[in-house]
């Protein structure tokens, strides 16, 4: 029996591929846990409304005990009204041959108005996860349009990269994924990201004692960083179920805590995070993937995890790309001020 009050979960792009893989898992309780009923608000553009309405019919047919209600709308104001969790998925996916940054012009315009609607209508403790690409910079745009919502409440999804890194290391070491801990994804959700095993362990042993440097640089890093493109090439469409799975993992951990283990998330380098981000030499005012733990419902950056010179060079390149993306969206008029 659910014991808590329902939480409003808003999902944008609900009629799309990720939406279809995500919504049934939310309704079944995997996003917030088995005690929390959910009110689903599905936001679509007019072209996507019928698909979202069809999904809503199927959600009803699932007779999910935790599903309090499901509503479909093309009004951001209605969709974000009272939202405790906002999953900003709705955006164009890239196709073969594109980098995620090539989507900036097509997608950036979505996130300013949605940030404003969150600022005006969401619950005061809203948690926002941006999935739509380029996720870090879109999250920055949304946050910049929500001055009354603390910046640390806007996050970008790099959990898929983190999960990919854990899985690749586990396959190489021939262990279950549960034996792997301490992987970090630094930087942008793009080909410049740096999946880092310097602090990772496999069955409690340093990962670097188990896998060699050459494999790490020549196979592991490019496989993880380019996995999205590989999926598009092989599947013919951008990752959907694994992306939905990562969104579930991200929000579940954010709400329920990670304990001693840490994970990776795109979080602000400003506000309450400024000191911790600066300890890694990161400039203020970005959304950057970092090692994080969640406790009492808040992400905290894990500090003191020194990067070696190779890692440093990778992280600097990824941060430079984030700064370039920020300038590009500023020039396009998507950042206020
Ligand atoms: P999709 O094309 O199947 O679905 C996107 C949906 O968003 C469509 O139904 C579309 O109508 C809707 N939409 C577009 N603009 C909207 C708006 N302003 N408001 C509400 N809905 C809107 O795409 P998908 O495969 O579901 O992917 C969605 C996004 O997620 C893409 O940008 C993709 O690149 C990104 N993605 C990110 C990650 C990550 O790890 N961060 C992983 C996978 C995919
Ligand atoms: C992914 O990492 O799978 C997504 O960001 C989709 C993409 O364009 O790579």
mmCIF file of C-alpha atoms and ligand atoms in Angstrom:
data_model
loop_
_atom_site.group_PDB
_atom_site.id
_atom_site.type_symbol
_atom_site.label_atom_id
_atom_site.label_comp_id
_atom_site.label_asym_id
_atom_site.label_seq_id
_atom_site.Cartn_x
_atom_site.Cartn_y
_atom_site.Cartn_z
ATOM 1 C CA UNK A 1 0.000 0.000 0.000
ATOM 2 C CA UNK A 2 1.367 3.460 -0.917
ATOM 3 C CA UNK A 3 2.069 5.454 2.224
ATOM 4 C CA UNK A 4 3.023 8.848 0.818
ATOM 5 C CA UNK A 5 1.231 11.694 -0.940
ATOM 6 C CA UNK A 6 1.299 11.588 -4.753
ATOM 7 C CA UNK A 7 4.161 13.380 -6.499
ATOM 8 C CA UNK A 8 3.540 15.103 -9.833
ATOM 9 C CA UNK A 9 6.030 13.870 -12.425
ATOM 10 C CA UNK A 10 6.131 15.854 -15.661
ATOM 11 C CA UNK A 11 7.587 14.159 -18.715
ATOM 12 C CA UNK A 12 8.178 16.211 -21.861
ATOM 13 C CA UNK A 13 8.410 14.470 -25.221
ATOM 14 C CA UNK A 14 6.096 11.822 -23.799
ATOM 15 C CA UNK A 15 5.023 10.640 -27.254
ATOM 16 C CA UNK A 16 8.611 9.833 -28.297
ATOM 17 C CA UNK A 17 10.849 6.800 -28.032
ATOM 18 C CA UNK A 18 12.351 7.497 -24.623
ATOM 19 C CA UNK A 19 8.925 8.508 -23.333
ATOM 20 C CA UNK A 20 7.529 5.111 -24.268
ATOM 21 C CA UNK A 21 10.371 3.286 -22.508
ATOM 22 C CA UNK A 22 10.173 5.529 -19.442
ATOM 23 C CA UNK A 23 6.545 6.075 -18.535
ATOM 24 C CA UNK A 24 5.596 2.518 -17.609
ATOM 25 C CA UNK A 25 8.578 2.250 -15.307
ATOM 26 C CA UNK A 26 7.601 5.477 -13.570
ATOM 27 C CA UNK A 27 4.026 4.221 -13.184
ATOM 28 C CA UNK A 28 5.294 0.958 -11.708
ATOM 29 C CA UNK A 29 7.149 2.811 -8.937
ATOM 30 C CA UNK A 30 10.723 2.471 -10.166
ATOM 31 C CA UNK A 31 11.371 6.218 -10.289
ATOM 32 C CA UNK A 32 10.356 7.205 -6.765
ATOM 33 C CA UNK A 33 9.983 3.891 -4.953
ATOM 34 C CA UNK A 34 7.122 1.592 -3.937
ATOM 35 C CA UNK A 35 5.524 3.947 -1.394
ATOM 36 C CA UNK A 36 5.005 6.986 -3.600
ATOM 37 C CA UNK A 37 2.008 7.348 -5.931
ATOM 38 C CA UNK A 38 2.601 9.447 -9.049
ATOM 39 C CA UNK A 39 0.534 11.890 -11.043
ATOM 40 C CA UNK A 40 1.863 11.835 -14.567
ATOM 41 C CA UNK A 41 1.692 15.033 -16.611
ATOM 42 C CA UNK A 42 2.697 14.396 -20.210
ATOM 43 C CA UNK A 43 3.804 17.375 -22.308
ATOM 44 C CA UNK A 44 3.972 17.202 -26.092
ATOM 45 C CA UNK A 45 3.932 19.535 -29.047
ATOM 46 C CA UNK A 46 0.677 19.362 -31.052
ATOM 47 C CA UNK A 47 2.253 16.939 -33.557
ATOM 48 C CA UNK A 48 3.102 14.488 -30.773
ATOM 49 C CA UNK A 49 -0.142 14.717 -28.814
ATOM 50 C CA UNK A 50 -1.877 11.682 -30.370
ATOM 51 C CA UNK A 51 1.101 9.429 -29.638
ATOM 52 C CA UNK A 52 1.194 10.662 -26.032
ATOM 53 C CA UNK A 53 -2.573 10.182 -25.711
ATOM 54 C CA UNK A 54 -2.194 6.610 -26.958
ATOM 55 C CA UNK A 55 0.522 5.978 -24.389
ATOM 56 C CA UNK A 56 -1.758 7.434 -21.710
ATOM 57 C CA UNK A 57 -4.464 4.910 -22.682
ATOM 58 C CA UNK A 58 -1.943 2.098 -22.290
ATOM 59 C CA UNK A 59 -0.823 3.474 -18.923
ATOM 60 C CA UNK A 60 -4.423 3.283 -17.739
ATOM 61 C CA UNK A 61 -4.638 -0.268 -19.064
ATOM 62 C CA UNK A 62 -1.651 -1.207 -16.927
ATOM 63 C CA UNK A 63 -3.810 -0.732 -13.801
ATOM 64 C CA UNK A 64 -0.718 0.419 -11.923
ATOM 65 C CA UNK A 65 -1.507 0.702 -8.184
ATOM 66 C CA UNK A 66 0.837 3.711 -7.862
ATOM 67 C CA UNK A 67 -0.573 5.640 -10.836
ATOM 68 C CA UNK A 68 -2.829 8.302 -9.364
ATOM 69 C CA UNK A 69 -3.578 10.066 -12.675
ATOM 70 C CA UNK A 70 -2.273 10.663 -16.185
ATOM 71 C CA UNK A 71 -2.906 13.849 -18.168
ATOM 72 C CA UNK A 72 -1.709 14.888 -21.596
ATOM 73 C CA UNK A 73 -1.282 18.507 -22.663
ATOM 74 C CA UNK A 74 0.567 20.806 -25.040
ATOM 75 C CA UNK A 75 0.600 23.597 -22.447
ATOM 76 C CA UNK A 76 3.856 23.880 -20.485
ATOM 77 C CA UNK A 77 2.037 25.833 -17.802
ATOM 78 C CA UNK A 78 -0.433 22.983 -17.234
ATOM 79 C CA UNK A 79 2.224 20.279 -17.515
ATOM 80 C CA UNK A 80 4.569 21.772 -14.925
ATOM 81 C CA UNK A 81 1.850 22.795 -12.486
ATOM 82 C CA UNK A 82 2.935 21.435 -9.090
ATOM 83 C CA UNK A 83 5.711 19.275 -10.614
ATOM 84 C CA UNK A 84 7.961 17.632 -8.029
ATOM 85 C CA UNK A 85 10.012 15.914 -10.738
ATOM 86 C CA UNK A 86 10.422 17.245 -14.287
ATOM 87 C CA UNK A 87 12.016 15.024 -16.907
ATOM 88 C CA UNK A 88 12.856 17.193 -19.924
ATOM 89 C CA UNK A 89 13.127 14.596 -22.658
ATOM 90 C CA UNK A 90 11.292 16.317 -25.521
ATOM 91 C CA UNK A 91 13.835 17.403 -28.134
ATOM 92 C CA UNK A 92 15.075 16.265 -31.512
ATOM 93 C CA UNK A 93 17.506 13.326 -31.458
ATOM 94 C CA UNK A 94 20.594 13.366 -33.681
ATOM 95 C CA UNK A 95 20.962 11.088 -36.659
ATOM 96 C CA UNK A 96 24.038 9.318 -38.069
ATOM 97 C CA UNK A 97 26.949 11.640 -38.793
ATOM 98 C CA UNK A 98 25.868 14.384 -36.372
ATOM 99 C CA UNK A 99 27.483 15.344 -33.063
ATOM 100 C CA UNK A 100 25.092 16.178 -30.218
ATOM 101 C CA UNK A 101 26.188 19.841 -30.347
ATOM 102 C CA UNK A 102 24.768 19.972 -33.898
ATOM 103 C CA UNK A 103 21.355 19.892 -32.180
ATOM 104 C CA UNK A 104 21.983 23.161 -30.333
ATOM 105 C CA UNK A 105 20.216 25.312 -32.866
ATOM 106 C CA UNK A 106 17.226 22.941 -33.225
ATOM 107 C CA UNK A 107 16.703 22.250 -29.524
ATOM 108 C CA UNK A 108 17.958 25.210 -27.484
ATOM 109 C CA UNK A 109 14.759 27.209 -28.037
ATOM 110 C CA UNK A 110 12.732 24.527 -26.207
ATOM 111 C CA UNK A 111 14.453 24.946 -22.852
ATOM 112 C CA UNK A 112 14.095 28.660 -22.071
ATOM 113 C CA UNK A 113 10.267 28.610 -22.074
ATOM 114 C CA UNK A 114 10.212 25.311 -20.161
ATOM 115 C CA UNK A 115 12.614 26.746 -17.548
ATOM 116 C CA UNK A 116 10.306 29.750 -17.164
ATOM 117 C CA UNK A 117 7.241 27.505 -16.801
ATOM 118 C CA UNK A 118 9.051 25.457 -14.137
ATOM 119 C CA UNK A 119 10.005 28.657 -12.324
ATOM 120 C CA UNK A 120 6.400 29.831 -12.278
ATOM 121 C CA UNK A 121 4.406 26.644 -11.778
ATOM 122 C CA UNK A 122 6.478 23.741 -10.394
ATOM 123 C CA UNK A 123 6.660 22.722 -6.723
ATOM 124 C CA UNK A 124 9.208 24.688 -4.690
ATOM 125 C CA UNK A 125 11.368 21.557 -4.268
ATOM 126 C CA UNK A 126 11.204 20.494 -7.943
ATOM 127 C CA UNK A 127 13.974 18.254 -9.259
ATOM 128 C CA UNK A 128 14.741 18.674 -12.961
ATOM 129 C CA UNK A 129 16.594 16.195 -15.147
ATOM 130 C CA UNK A 130 17.381 17.277 -18.711
ATOM 131 C CA UNK A 131 17.743 14.383 -21.134
ATOM 132 C CA UNK A 132 17.192 16.185 -24.472
ATOM 133 C CA UNK A 133 20.495 16.896 -26.231
ATOM 134 C CA UNK A 134 22.851 18.600 -25.895
ATOM 135 C CA UNK A 135 21.766 17.877 -22.343
ATOM 136 C CA UNK A 136 24.301 19.906 -20.306
ATOM 137 C CA UNK A 137 23.779 23.135 -22.211
ATOM 138 C CA UNK A 138 20.007 22.674 -22.432
ATOM 139 C CA UNK A 139 19.948 22.246 -18.637
ATOM 140 C CA UNK A 140 21.949 25.463 -18.309
ATOM 141 C CA UNK A 141 19.430 27.290 -20.511
ATOM 142 C CA UNK A 142 16.462 25.966 -18.513
ATOM 143 C CA UNK A 143 18.113 26.852 -15.195
ATOM 144 C CA UNK A 144 18.987 30.353 -16.428
ATOM 145 C CA UNK A 145 15.284 30.985 -17.078
ATOM 146 C CA UNK A 146 14.282 29.821 -13.588
ATOM 147 C CA UNK A 147 15.844 32.398 -11.251
ATOM 148 C CA UNK A 148 13.698 31.355 -8.281
ATOM 149 C CA UNK A 149 14.698 27.670 -8.461
ATOM 150 C CA UNK A 150 18.123 26.915 -6.937
ATOM 151 C CA UNK A 151 20.582 26.010 -9.701
ATOM 152 C CA UNK A 152 21.395 22.681 -8.047
ATOM 153 C CA UNK A 153 17.819 21.547 -8.795
ATOM 154 C CA UNK A 154 18.636 21.486 -12.539
ATOM 155 C CA UNK A 155 20.680 18.493 -13.648
ATOM 156 C CA UNK A 156 21.713 16.936 -16.951
ATOM 157 C CA UNK A 157 21.792 13.226 -17.659
ATOM 158 C CA UNK A 158 25.235 11.644 -17.835
ATOM 159 C CA UNK A 159 24.102 8.536 -15.955
ATOM 160 C CA UNK A 160 23.828 6.681 -19.250
ATOM 161 C CA UNK A 161 27.534 7.346 -19.870
ATOM 162 C CA UNK A 162 28.278 6.273 -16.301
ATOM 163 C CA UNK A 163 26.322 3.038 -16.726
ATOM 164 C CA UNK A 164 28.055 2.380 -20.052
ATOM 165 C CA UNK A 165 31.442 2.837 -18.374
ATOM 166 C CA UNK A 166 30.541 0.472 -15.522
ATOM 167 C CA UNK A 167 29.307 -2.143 -17.992
ATOM 168 C CA UNK A 168 32.422 -1.951 -20.221
ATOM 169 C CA UNK A 169 34.749 -2.280 -17.230
ATOM 170 C CA UNK A 170 32.760 -5.219 -15.864
ATOM 171 C CA UNK A 171 32.864 -7.011 -19.234
ATOM 172 C CA UNK A 172 36.628 -6.487 -19.519
ATOM 173 C CA UNK A 173 37.280 -7.657 -15.940
ATOM 174 C CA UNK A 174 34.807 -10.552 -16.354
ATOM 175 C CA UNK A 175 32.851 -9.621 -13.236
ATOM 176 C CA UNK A 176 29.224 -8.659 -12.623
ATOM 177 C CA UNK A 177 28.494 -4.924 -12.797
ATOM 178 C CA UNK A 178 27.861 -4.961 -9.051
ATOM 179 C CA UNK A 179 31.586 -5.656 -8.491
ATOM 180 C CA UNK A 180 32.504 -2.290 -10.067
ATOM 181 C CA UNK A 181 32.538 0.908 -8.009
ATOM 182 C CA UNK A 182 33.987 4.415 -8.195
ATOM 183 C CA UNK A 183 33.768 5.093 -11.946
ATOM 184 C CA UNK A 184 33.485 8.804 -12.828
ATOM 185 C CA UNK A 185 32.278 10.513 -15.998
ATOM 186 C CA UNK A 186 33.661 14.057 -16.206
ATOM 187 C CA UNK A 187 32.564 16.884 -18.470
ATOM 188 C CA UNK A 188 30.029 17.103 -21.247
ATOM 189 C CA UNK A 189 27.558 14.453 -22.468
ATOM 190 C CA UNK A 190 29.427 14.417 -25.775
ATOM 191 C CA UNK A 191 32.392 12.757 -27.439
ATOM 192 C CA UNK A 192 34.740 14.865 -25.242
ATOM 193 C CA UNK A 193 33.465 13.359 -21.977
ATOM 194 C CA UNK A 194 36.065 11.552 -19.883
ATOM 195 C CA UNK A 195 35.096 8.222 -18.345
ATOM 196 C CA UNK A 196 37.710 7.822 -15.607
ATOM 197 C CA UNK A 197 38.619 4.664 -13.694
ATOM 198 C CA UNK A 198 41.445 6.216 -11.620
ATOM 199 C CA UNK A 199 39.381 5.811 -8.459
ATOM 200 C CA UNK A 200 37.398 2.775 -9.559
ATOM 201 C CA UNK A 201 37.607 -0.611 -7.923
ATOM 202 C CA UNK A 202 36.708 -4.069 -9.137
ATOM 203 C CA UNK A 203 35.804 -6.399 -6.308
ATOM 204 C CA UNK A 204 37.590 -3.934 -4.004
ATOM 205 C CA UNK A 205 40.845 -3.927 -6.022
ATOM 206 C CA UNK A 206 41.991 -0.797 -7.905
ATOM 207 C CA UNK A 207 40.708 -1.115 -11.480
ATOM 208 C CA UNK A 208 44.085 0.026 -12.820
ATOM 209 C CA UNK A 209 45.687 -3.147 -11.422
ATOM 210 C CA UNK A 210 43.260 -5.204 -13.516
ATOM 211 C CA UNK A 211 43.079 -3.382 -16.858
ATOM 212 C CA UNK A 212 46.020 -1.826 -18.696
ATOM 213 C CA UNK A 213 46.498 1.825 -19.688
ATOM 214 C CA UNK A 214 46.530 1.050 -23.383
ATOM 215 C CA UNK A 215 43.084 -0.608 -23.242
ATOM 216 C CA UNK A 216 41.782 2.314 -21.201
ATOM 217 C CA UNK A 217 42.939 5.022 -23.658
ATOM 218 C CA UNK A 218 42.445 3.158 -26.911
ATOM 219 C CA UNK A 219 39.310 1.105 -26.250
ATOM 220 C CA UNK A 220 37.471 2.006 -23.050
ATOM 221 C CA UNK A 221 37.377 5.818 -23.343
ATOM 222 C CA UNK A 222 36.359 5.976 -27.031
ATOM 223 C CA UNK A 223 33.859 3.111 -26.667
ATOM 224 C CA UNK A 224 32.026 4.866 -23.839
ATOM 225 C CA UNK A 225 32.308 8.374 -25.293
ATOM 226 C CA UNK A 226 31.084 7.270 -28.720
ATOM 227 C CA UNK A 227 28.521 4.688 -27.625
ATOM 228 C CA UNK A 228 25.584 6.940 -28.493
ATOM 229 C CA UNK A 229 26.800 7.177 -32.097
ATOM 230 C CA UNK A 230 27.386 3.412 -32.219
ATOM 231 C CA UNK A 231 23.794 2.776 -31.089
ATOM 232 C CA UNK A 232 22.475 5.125 -33.785
ATOM 233 C CA UNK A 233 24.550 3.341 -36.408
ATOM 234 C CA UNK A 234 23.571 -0.184 -35.351
ATOM 235 C CA UNK A 235 19.986 0.357 -34.221
ATOM 236 C CA UNK A 236 19.127 3.026 -36.757
ATOM 237 C CA UNK A 237 17.781 5.277 -33.991
ATOM 238 C CA UNK A 238 19.108 6.951 -30.896
ATOM 239 C CA UNK A 239 19.269 4.977 -27.630
ATOM 240 C CA UNK A 240 15.887 4.893 -25.913
ATOM 241 C CA UNK A 241 15.434 2.097 -23.351
ATOM 242 C CA UNK A 242 18.943 2.497 -21.929
ATOM 243 C CA UNK A 243 18.372 6.258 -21.759
ATOM 244 C CA UNK A 244 15.070 5.744 -19.934
ATOM 245 C CA UNK A 245 16.822 3.326 -17.580
ATOM 246 C CA UNK A 246 19.500 5.903 -16.805
ATOM 247 C CA UNK A 247 16.863 8.574 -16.119
ATOM 248 C CA UNK A 248 15.210 6.210 -13.645
ATOM 249 C CA UNK A 249 18.567 5.510 -11.956
ATOM 250 C CA UNK A 250 19.416 9.226 -11.742
ATOM 251 C CA UNK A 251 16.154 10.337 -10.141
ATOM 252 C CA UNK A 252 15.824 7.254 -7.908
ATOM 253 C CA UNK A 253 19.297 7.888 -6.477
ATOM 254 C CA UNK A 254 18.684 11.629 -6.145
ATOM 255 C CA UNK A 255 15.513 11.058 -4.134
ATOM 256 C CA UNK A 256 16.490 7.952 -2.183
ATOM 257 C CA UNK A 257 20.237 8.502 -1.702
ATOM 258 C CA UNK A 258 23.327 6.647 -2.871
ATOM 259 C CA UNK A 259 24.850 5.679 0.467
ATOM 260 C CA UNK A 260 28.658 5.544 0.249
ATOM 261 C CA UNK A 261 28.772 4.724 -3.446
ATOM 262 C CA UNK A 262 29.111 7.554 -5.890
ATOM 263 C CA UNK A 263 27.840 8.026 -9.389
ATOM 264 C CA UNK A 264 28.001 10.693 -12.107
ATOM 265 C CA UNK A 265 25.560 13.477 -12.912
ATOM 266 C CA UNK A 266 25.609 16.770 -14.747
ATOM 267 C CA UNK A 267 25.319 19.341 -11.945
ATOM 268 C CA UNK A 268 25.865 23.073 -11.618
ATOM 269 C CA UNK A 269 29.378 24.323 -10.978
ATOM 270 C CA UNK A 270 27.910 27.402 -9.267
ATOM 271 C CA UNK A 271 25.741 28.142 -6.238
ATOM 272 C CA UNK A 272 26.176 25.665 -3.382
ATOM 273 C CA UNK A 273 28.515 23.623 -5.612
ATOM 274 C CA UNK A 274 30.908 26.473 -6.429
ATOM 275 C CA UNK A 275 33.586 25.577 -3.860
ATOM 276 C CA UNK A 276 33.602 21.872 -4.668
ATOM 277 C CA UNK A 277 33.656 22.576 -8.420
ATOM 278 C CA UNK A 278 36.473 25.099 -7.997
ATOM 279 C CA UNK A 279 38.490 22.429 -6.160
ATOM 280 C CA UNK A 280 38.636 20.665 -9.542
ATOM 281 C CA UNK A 281 39.517 23.936 -11.319
ATOM 282 C CA UNK A 282 36.054 24.226 -12.900
ATOM 283 C CA UNK A 283 34.605 27.633 -13.764
ATOM 284 C CA UNK A 284 31.289 28.779 -12.327
ATOM 285 C CA UNK A 285 28.138 28.774 -14.453
ATOM 286 C CA UNK A 286 28.270 25.424 -16.267
ATOM 287 C CA UNK A 287 26.418 22.138 -15.931
ATOM 288 C CA UNK A 288 29.219 19.596 -15.854
ATOM 289 C CA UNK A 289 29.334 15.863 -15.201
ATOM 290 C CA UNK A 290 31.067 15.187 -11.897
ATOM 291 C CA UNK A 291 31.353 12.494 -9.237
ATOM 292 C CA UNK A 292 28.346 12.900 -6.944
ATOM 293 C CA UNK A 293 26.667 11.280 -3.980
ATOM 294 C CA UNK A 294 23.110 11.917 -2.916
ATOM 295 C CA UNK A 295 22.159 12.285 0.689
ATOM 296 C CA UNK A 296 18.933 13.687 2.198
ATOM 297 C CA UNK A 297 17.602 14.290 -1.292
ATOM 298 C CA UNK A 298 20.472 16.513 -2.491
ATOM 299 C CA UNK A 299 23.349 15.804 -4.882
ATOM 300 C CA UNK A 300 26.764 16.625 -3.441
ATOM 301 C CA UNK A 301 29.954 16.748 -5.470
ATOM 302 C CA UNK A 302 32.516 14.255 -4.164
ATOM 303 C CA UNK A 303 35.759 16.165 -3.644
ATOM 304 C CA UNK A 304 39.375 15.073 -3.258
ATOM 305 C CA UNK A 305 39.439 12.691 -6.225
ATOM 306 C CA UNK A 306 42.616 13.931 -7.885
ATOM 307 C CA UNK A 307 42.843 13.631 -11.642
ATOM 308 C CA UNK A 308 46.161 12.548 -13.182
ATOM 309 C CA UNK A 309 47.702 14.656 -16.022
ATOM 310 C CA UNK A 310 46.008 12.559 -18.734
ATOM 311 C CA UNK A 311 42.620 12.888 -17.067
ATOM 312 C CA UNK A 312 43.245 16.607 -16.575
ATOM 313 C CA UNK A 313 43.836 17.179 -20.268
ATOM 314 C CA UNK A 314 40.624 15.304 -21.167
ATOM 315 C CA UNK A 315 38.560 17.182 -18.577
ATOM 316 C CA UNK A 316 39.930 20.545 -19.736
ATOM 317 C CA UNK A 317 38.955 19.773 -23.323
ATOM 318 C CA UNK A 318 35.426 18.818 -22.290
ATOM 319 C CA UNK A 319 35.028 21.929 -20.139
ATOM 320 C CA UNK A 320 36.301 24.059 -23.050
ATOM 321 C CA UNK A 321 33.552 22.530 -25.184
ATOM 322 C CA UNK A 322 30.940 23.362 -22.531
ATOM 323 C CA UNK A 323 32.196 26.962 -22.497
ATOM 324 C CA UNK A 324 31.956 27.096 -26.314
ATOM 325 C CA UNK A 325 28.395 25.714 -26.213
ATOM 326 C CA UNK A 326 27.488 28.318 -23.609
ATOM 327 C CA UNK A 327 28.835 31.085 -25.866
ATOM 328 C CA UNK A 328 26.975 29.633 -28.853
ATOM 329 C CA UNK A 329 23.598 29.639 -27.075
ATOM 330 C CA UNK A 330 24.304 33.085 -25.666
ATOM 331 C CA UNK A 331 24.906 34.324 -29.206
ATOM 332 C CA UNK A 332 21.636 32.678 -30.278
ATOM 333 C CA UNK A 333 19.844 34.641 -27.531
ATOM 334 C CA UNK A 334 18.938 31.635 -25.339
ATOM 335 C CA UNK A 335 20.689 32.837 -22.171
ATOM 336 C CA UNK A 336 19.209 35.827 -20.394
ATOM 337 C CA UNK A 337 21.500 38.835 -19.731
HETATM 338 P P1 LIG B 1 11.913 11.188 -30.223
HETATM 339 O O1 LIG B 1 12.032 12.006 -31.468
HETATM 340 O O2 LIG B 1 11.497 9.772 -30.321
HETATM 341 O O3 LIG B 1 10.933 11.902 -29.218
HETATM 342 C C1 LIG B 1 11.048 13.253 -28.906
HETATM 343 C C2 LIG B 1 9.653 13.743 -28.608
HETATM 344 O O4 LIG B 1 9.786 15.071 -28.125
HETATM 345 C C3 LIG B 1 8.749 13.800 -29.846
HETATM 346 O O5 LIG B 1 7.546 13.089 -29.577
HETATM 347 C C4 LIG B 1 8.493 15.283 -30.044
HETATM 348 O O6 LIG B 1 7.183 15.562 -30.543
HETATM 349 C C5 LIG B 1 8.674 15.803 -28.618
HETATM 350 N N1 LIG B 1 8.993 17.226 -28.520
HETATM 351 C C6 LIG B 1 9.731 17.981 -29.350
HETATM 352 N N2 LIG B 1 9.747 19.259 -28.922
HETATM 353 C C7 LIG B 1 9.023 19.295 -27.773
HETATM 354 C C8 LIG B 1 8.666 20.325 -26.868
HETATM 355 N N3 LIG B 1 9.048 21.601 -27.078
HETATM 356 N N4 LIG B 1 7.900 20.009 -25.801
HETATM 357 C C9 LIG B 1 7.492 18.746 -25.596
HETATM 358 N N5 LIG B 1 7.785 17.726 -26.430
HETATM 359 C C10 LIG B 1 8.549 17.996 -27.503
HETATM 360 O O7 LIG B 1 13.335 11.314 -29.476
HETATM 361 P P2 LIG B 1 13.880 10.415 -28.270
HETATM 362 O O8 LIG B 1 14.612 9.252 -28.847
HETATM 363 O O9 LIG B 1 12.818 10.215 -27.275
HETATM 364 O O10 LIG B 1 15.026 11.405 -27.701
HETATM 365 C C11 LIG B 1 14.687 12.609 -27.047
HETATM 366 C C12 LIG B 1 15.950 13.418 -26.748
HETATM 367 O O11 LIG B 1 16.750 12.727 -25.791
HETATM 368 C C13 LIG B 1 16.858 13.663 -27.947
HETATM 369 O O12 LIG B 1 17.354 15.002 -27.919
HETATM 370 C C14 LIG B 1 18.001 12.680 -27.736
HETATM 371 O O13 LIG B 1 19.184 13.094 -28.388
HETATM 372 C C15 LIG B 1 18.132 12.757 -26.230
HETATM 373 N N6 LIG B 1 18.852 11.653 -25.579
HETATM 374 C C16 LIG B 1 19.686 11.994 -24.542
HETATM 375 C C17 LIG B 1 20.359 10.999 -23.858
HETATM 376 C C18 LIG B 1 21.268 11.340 -22.707
HETATM 377 O O14 LIG B 1 22.009 10.447 -22.254
HETATM 378 N N7 LIG B 1 21.302 12.558 -22.183
HETATM 379 C C19 LIG B 1 20.203 9.663 -24.239
HETATM 380 C C20 LIG B 1 19.359 9.360 -25.298
HETATM 381 C C21 LIG B 1 18.687 10.370 -25.973
HETATM 382 C C1 LIG B 2 23.171 8.715 -26.240
HETATM 383 O O1 LIG B 2 24.183 8.940 -25.587
HETATM 384 O O2 LIG B 2 22.846 7.559 -26.592
HETATM 385 C C2 LIG B 2 22.252 9.850 -26.583
HETATM 386 O O3 LIG B 2 22.788 11.080 -26.179
HETATM 387 C C3 LIG B 2 21.865 9.866 -28.017
HETATM 388 C C4 LIG B 2 22.990 10.333 -28.898
HETATM 389 O O4 LIG B 2 22.747 11.201 -29.740
HETATM 390 O O5 LIG B 2 24.107 9.836 -28.763
#
